[in-house]
PDB file of C-alpha atoms in Angstrom:
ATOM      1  CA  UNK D   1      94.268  71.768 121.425  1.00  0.00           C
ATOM      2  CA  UNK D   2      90.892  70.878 122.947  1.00  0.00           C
ATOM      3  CA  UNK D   3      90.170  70.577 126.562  1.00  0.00           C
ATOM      4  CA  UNK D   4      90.780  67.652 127.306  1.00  0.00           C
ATOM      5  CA  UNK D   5      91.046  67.635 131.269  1.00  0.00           C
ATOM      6  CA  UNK D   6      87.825  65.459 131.172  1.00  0.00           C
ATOM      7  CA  UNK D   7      89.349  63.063 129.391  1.00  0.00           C
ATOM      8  CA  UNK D   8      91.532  60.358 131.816  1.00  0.00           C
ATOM      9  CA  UNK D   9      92.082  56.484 130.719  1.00  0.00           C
ATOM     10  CA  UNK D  10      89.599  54.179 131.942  1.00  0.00           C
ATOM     11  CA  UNK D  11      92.166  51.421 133.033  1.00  0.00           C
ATOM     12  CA  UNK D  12      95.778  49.809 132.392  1.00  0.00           C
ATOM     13  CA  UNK D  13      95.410  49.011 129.197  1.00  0.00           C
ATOM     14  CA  UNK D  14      93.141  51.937 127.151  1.00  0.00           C
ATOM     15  CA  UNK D  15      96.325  54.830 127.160  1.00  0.00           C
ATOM     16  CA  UNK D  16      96.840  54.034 123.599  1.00  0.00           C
ATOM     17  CA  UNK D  17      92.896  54.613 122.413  1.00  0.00           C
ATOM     18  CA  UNK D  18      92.596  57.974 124.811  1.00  0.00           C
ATOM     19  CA  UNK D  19      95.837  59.016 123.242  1.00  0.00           C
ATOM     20  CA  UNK D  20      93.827  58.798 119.512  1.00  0.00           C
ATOM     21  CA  UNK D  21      90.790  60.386 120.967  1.00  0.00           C
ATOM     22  CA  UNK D  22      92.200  63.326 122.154  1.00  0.00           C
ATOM     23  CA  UNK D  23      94.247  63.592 118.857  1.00  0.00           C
ATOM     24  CA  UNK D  24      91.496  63.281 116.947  1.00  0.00           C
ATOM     25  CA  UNK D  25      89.107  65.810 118.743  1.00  0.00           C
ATOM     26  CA  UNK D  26      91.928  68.210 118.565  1.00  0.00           C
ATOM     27  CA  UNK D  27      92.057  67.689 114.608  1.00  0.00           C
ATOM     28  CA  UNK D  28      87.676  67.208 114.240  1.00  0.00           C
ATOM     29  CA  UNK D  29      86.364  69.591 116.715  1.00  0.00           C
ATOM     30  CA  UNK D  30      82.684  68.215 115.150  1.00  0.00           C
ATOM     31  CA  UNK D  31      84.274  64.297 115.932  1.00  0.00           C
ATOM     32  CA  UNK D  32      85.043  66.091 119.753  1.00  0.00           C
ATOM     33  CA  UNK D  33      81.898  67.580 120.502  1.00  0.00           C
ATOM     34  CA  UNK D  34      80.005  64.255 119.921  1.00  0.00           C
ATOM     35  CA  UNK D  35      81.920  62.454 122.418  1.00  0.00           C
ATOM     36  CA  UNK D  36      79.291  62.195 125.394  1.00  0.00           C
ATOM     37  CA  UNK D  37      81.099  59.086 127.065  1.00  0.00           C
ATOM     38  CA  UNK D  38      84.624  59.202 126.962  1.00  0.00           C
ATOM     39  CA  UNK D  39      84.892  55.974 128.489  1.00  0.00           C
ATOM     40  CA  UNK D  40      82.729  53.985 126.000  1.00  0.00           C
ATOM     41  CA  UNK D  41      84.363  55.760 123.271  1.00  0.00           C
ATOM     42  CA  UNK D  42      87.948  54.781 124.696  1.00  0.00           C
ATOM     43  CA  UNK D  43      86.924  51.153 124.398  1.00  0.00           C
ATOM     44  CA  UNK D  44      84.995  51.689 120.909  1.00  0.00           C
ATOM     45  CA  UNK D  45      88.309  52.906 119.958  1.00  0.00           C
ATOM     46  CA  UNK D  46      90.212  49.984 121.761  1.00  0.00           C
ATOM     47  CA  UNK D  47      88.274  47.292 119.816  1.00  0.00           C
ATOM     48  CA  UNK D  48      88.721  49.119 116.774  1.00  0.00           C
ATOM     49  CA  UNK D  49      92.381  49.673 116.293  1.00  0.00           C
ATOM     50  CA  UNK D  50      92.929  45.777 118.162  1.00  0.00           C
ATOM     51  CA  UNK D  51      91.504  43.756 116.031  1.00  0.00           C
ATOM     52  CA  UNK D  52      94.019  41.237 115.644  1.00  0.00           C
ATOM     53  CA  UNK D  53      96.156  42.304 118.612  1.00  0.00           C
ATOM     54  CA  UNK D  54      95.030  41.043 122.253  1.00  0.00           C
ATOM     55  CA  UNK D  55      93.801  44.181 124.489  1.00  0.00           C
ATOM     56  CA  UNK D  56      95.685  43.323 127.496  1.00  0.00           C
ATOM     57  CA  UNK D  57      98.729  43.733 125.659  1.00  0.00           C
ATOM     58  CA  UNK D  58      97.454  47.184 125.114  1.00  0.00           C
ATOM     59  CA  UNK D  59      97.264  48.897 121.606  1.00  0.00           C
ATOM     60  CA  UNK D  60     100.011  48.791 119.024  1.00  0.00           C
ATOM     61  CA  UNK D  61     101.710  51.785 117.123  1.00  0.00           C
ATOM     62  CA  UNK D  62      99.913  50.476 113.719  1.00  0.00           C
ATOM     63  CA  UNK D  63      96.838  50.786 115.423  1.00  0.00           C
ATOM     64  CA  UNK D  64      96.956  54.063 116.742  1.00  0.00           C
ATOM     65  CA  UNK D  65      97.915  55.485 113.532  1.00  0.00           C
ATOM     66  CA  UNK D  66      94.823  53.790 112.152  1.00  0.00           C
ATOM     67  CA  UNK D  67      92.453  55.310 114.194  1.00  0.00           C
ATOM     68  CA  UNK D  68      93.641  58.712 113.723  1.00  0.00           C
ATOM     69  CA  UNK D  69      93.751  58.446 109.572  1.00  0.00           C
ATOM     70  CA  UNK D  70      90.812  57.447 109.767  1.00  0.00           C
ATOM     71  CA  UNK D  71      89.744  60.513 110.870  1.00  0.00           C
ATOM     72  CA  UNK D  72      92.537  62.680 109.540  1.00  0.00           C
ATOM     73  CA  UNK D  73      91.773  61.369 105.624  1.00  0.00           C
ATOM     74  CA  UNK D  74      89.126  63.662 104.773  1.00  0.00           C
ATOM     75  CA  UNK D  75      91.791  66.431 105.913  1.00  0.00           C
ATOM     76  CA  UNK D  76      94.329  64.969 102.970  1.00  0.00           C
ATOM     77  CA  UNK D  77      96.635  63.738 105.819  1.00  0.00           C
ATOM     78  CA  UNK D  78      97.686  60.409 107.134  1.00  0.00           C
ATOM     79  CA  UNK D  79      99.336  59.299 110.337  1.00  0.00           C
ATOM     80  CA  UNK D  80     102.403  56.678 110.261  1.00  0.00           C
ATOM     81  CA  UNK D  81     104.592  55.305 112.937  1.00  0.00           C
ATOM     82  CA  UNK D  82     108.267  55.143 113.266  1.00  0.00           C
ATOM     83  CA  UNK D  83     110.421  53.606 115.737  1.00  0.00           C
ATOM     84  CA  UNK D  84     112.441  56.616 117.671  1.00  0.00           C
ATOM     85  CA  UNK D  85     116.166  56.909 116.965  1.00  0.00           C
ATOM     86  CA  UNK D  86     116.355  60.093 118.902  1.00  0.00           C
ATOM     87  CA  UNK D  87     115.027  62.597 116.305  1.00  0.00           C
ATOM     88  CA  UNK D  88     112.290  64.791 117.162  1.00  0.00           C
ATOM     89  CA  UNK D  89     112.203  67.044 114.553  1.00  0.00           C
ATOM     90  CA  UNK D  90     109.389  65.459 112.575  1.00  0.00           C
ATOM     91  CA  UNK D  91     107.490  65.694 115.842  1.00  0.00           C
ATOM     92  CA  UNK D  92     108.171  69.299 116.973  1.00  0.00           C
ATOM     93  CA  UNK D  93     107.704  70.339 113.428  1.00  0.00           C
ATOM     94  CA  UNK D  94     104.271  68.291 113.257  1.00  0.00           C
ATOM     95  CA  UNK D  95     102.614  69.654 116.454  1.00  0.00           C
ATOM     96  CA  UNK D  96     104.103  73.479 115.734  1.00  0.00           C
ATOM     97  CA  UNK D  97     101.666  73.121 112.738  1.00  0.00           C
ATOM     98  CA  UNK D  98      99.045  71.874 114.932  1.00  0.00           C
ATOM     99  CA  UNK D  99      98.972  67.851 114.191  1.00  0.00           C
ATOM    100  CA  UNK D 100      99.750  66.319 117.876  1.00  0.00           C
ATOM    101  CA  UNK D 101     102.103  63.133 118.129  1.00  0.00           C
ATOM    102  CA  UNK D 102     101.493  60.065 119.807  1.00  0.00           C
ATOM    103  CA  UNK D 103     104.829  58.781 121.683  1.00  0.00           C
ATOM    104  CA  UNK D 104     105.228  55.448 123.056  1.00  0.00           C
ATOM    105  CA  UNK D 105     107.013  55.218 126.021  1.00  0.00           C
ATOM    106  CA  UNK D 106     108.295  52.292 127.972  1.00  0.00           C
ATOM    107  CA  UNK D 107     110.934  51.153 130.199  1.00  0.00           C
ATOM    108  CA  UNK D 108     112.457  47.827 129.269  1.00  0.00           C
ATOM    109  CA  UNK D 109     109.773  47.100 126.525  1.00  0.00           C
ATOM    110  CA  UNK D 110     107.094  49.807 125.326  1.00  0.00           C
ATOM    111  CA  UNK D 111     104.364  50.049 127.904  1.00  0.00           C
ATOM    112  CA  UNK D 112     102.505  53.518 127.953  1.00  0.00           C
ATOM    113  CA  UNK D 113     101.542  56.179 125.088  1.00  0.00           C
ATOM    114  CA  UNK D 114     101.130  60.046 125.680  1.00  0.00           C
ATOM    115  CA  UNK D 115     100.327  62.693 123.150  1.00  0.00           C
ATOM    116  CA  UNK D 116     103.037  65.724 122.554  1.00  0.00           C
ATOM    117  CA  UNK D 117      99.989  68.445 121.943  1.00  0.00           C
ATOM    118  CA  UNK D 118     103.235  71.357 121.507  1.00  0.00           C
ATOM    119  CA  UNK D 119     106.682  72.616 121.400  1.00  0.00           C
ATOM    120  CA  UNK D 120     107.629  75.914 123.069  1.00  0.00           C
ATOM    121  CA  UNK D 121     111.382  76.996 124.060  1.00  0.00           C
ATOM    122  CA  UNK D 122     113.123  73.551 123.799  1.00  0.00           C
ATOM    123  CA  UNK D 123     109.960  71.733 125.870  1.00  0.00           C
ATOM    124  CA  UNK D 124     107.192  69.494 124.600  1.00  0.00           C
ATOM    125  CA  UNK D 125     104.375  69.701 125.929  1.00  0.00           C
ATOM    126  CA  UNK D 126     102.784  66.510 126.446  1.00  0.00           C
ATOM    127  CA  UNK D 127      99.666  64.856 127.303  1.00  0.00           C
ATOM    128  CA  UNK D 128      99.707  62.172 130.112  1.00  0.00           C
ATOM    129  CA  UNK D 129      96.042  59.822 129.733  1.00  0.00           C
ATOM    130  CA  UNK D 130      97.261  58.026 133.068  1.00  0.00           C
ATOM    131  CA  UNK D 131      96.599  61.036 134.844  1.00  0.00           C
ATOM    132  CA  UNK D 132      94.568  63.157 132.291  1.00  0.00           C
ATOM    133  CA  UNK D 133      96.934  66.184 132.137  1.00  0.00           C
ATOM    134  CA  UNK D 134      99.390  68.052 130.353  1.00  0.00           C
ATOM    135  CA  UNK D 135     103.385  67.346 131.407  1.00  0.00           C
ATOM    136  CA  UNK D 136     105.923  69.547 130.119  1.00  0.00           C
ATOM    137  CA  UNK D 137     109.337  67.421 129.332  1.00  0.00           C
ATOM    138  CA  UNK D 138     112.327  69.039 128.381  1.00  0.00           C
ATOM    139  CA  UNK D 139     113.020  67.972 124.635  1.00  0.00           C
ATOM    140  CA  UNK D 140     116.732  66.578 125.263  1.00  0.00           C
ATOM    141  CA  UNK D 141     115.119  64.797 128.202  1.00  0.00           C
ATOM    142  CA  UNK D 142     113.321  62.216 125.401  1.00  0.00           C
ATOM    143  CA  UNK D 143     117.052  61.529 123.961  1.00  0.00           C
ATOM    144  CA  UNK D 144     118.468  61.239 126.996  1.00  0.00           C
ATOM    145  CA  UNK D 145     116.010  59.032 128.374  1.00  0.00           C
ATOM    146  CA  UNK D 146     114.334  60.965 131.295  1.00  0.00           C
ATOM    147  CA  UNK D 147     111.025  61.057 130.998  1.00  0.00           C
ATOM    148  CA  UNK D 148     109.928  59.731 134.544  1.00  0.00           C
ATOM    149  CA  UNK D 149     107.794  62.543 134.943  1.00  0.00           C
ATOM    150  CA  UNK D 150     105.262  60.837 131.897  1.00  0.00           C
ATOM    151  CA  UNK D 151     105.566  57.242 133.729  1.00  0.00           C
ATOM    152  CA  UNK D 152     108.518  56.233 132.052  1.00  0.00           C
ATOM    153  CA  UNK D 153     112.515  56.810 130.852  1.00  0.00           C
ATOM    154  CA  UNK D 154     112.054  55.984 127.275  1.00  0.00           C
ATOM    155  CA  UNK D 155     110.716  56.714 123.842  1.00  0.00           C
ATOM    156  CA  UNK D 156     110.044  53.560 121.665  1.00  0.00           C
ATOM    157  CA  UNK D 157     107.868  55.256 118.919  1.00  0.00           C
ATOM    158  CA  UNK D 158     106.179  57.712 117.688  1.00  0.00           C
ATOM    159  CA  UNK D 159     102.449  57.963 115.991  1.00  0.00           C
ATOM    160  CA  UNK D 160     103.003  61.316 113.615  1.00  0.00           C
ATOM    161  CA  UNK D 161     101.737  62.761 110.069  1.00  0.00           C
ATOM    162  CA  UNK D 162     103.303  61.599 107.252  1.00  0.00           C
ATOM    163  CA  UNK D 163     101.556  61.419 103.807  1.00  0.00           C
ATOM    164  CA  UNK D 164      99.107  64.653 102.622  1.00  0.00           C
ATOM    165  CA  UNK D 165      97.752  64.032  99.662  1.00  0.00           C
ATOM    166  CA  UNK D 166      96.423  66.909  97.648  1.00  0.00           C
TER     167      UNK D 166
END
């Protein structure tokens, strides 16, 4: 995964589009190293995968996985979402081949998204835009629904690869 410590959301609502940046400059390390403003890009990114959806209500699981196709095409992969149902294989089997997950996580309704950048010993490791760093979260906490430690008790969905085409 890059380094993304620089890399911190700009306000309430722009989790979702650092989430996709920091996926995508961990899958285009060319797409990375142009990214002088992580700010502007953030909202280049918001505007991008909200065009029909308002910003304030922050970015949707469709438009996540948007952004990051869009880069992830040219590699013969594509990025869907599911709603969670407690199974995280897909997920720990995606980023222990290197293709990070989005999760959106929420309390009553979904309100926050982090990026699960790896899987080692029965954690995920998981990266937190609110704060700009990496939280490690026990993998039958996400089931059980204690994951406090990202912001929030509960998985609503997750942003992972689904489609390669040869």
């Amino acid at each position: 995964m890059p380094d993304y410590a620089y890399v911190r959301q700009t306000d309430g609502f722009t989790c979702g589009p650092t989430v996709a940046l920091v996926a995508v400059a961990a899958l285009d390390p060319d797409y990375g190293a142009t990214v002088t403003d992580a700010a502007a890009e953030q909202h280049r990114i918001h505007a991008e995968a909200n065009r029909l959806w308002p910003r304030k209500l922050g970015t949707t699981p469709w438009g996540v996985a948007g952004v990051i196709s869009a880069h992830t095409a040219a590699l013969g992969v594509r990025y869907g979402w599911r709603l969670f149902r407690g199974d995280l294989a897909p997920a720990i089997a995606a980023v222990e081949c290197d293709w990070p997950v989005a999760m959106l996580i929420g309390a009553a309704i979904p309100r926050h998204w982090v990026l699960i950048v790896g899987h080692t010993d029965g954690e995920l490791h998981c990266f937190n835009p609110a704060r700009g760093v990496e939280t490690t979260i026990p993998v039958a906490d996400v089931a059980a629904r204690r994951l406090e430690p990202l912001g929030f008790p509960r998985a609503f969905a997750l942003v992972l690869p689904r489609h390669v085409t040869s």
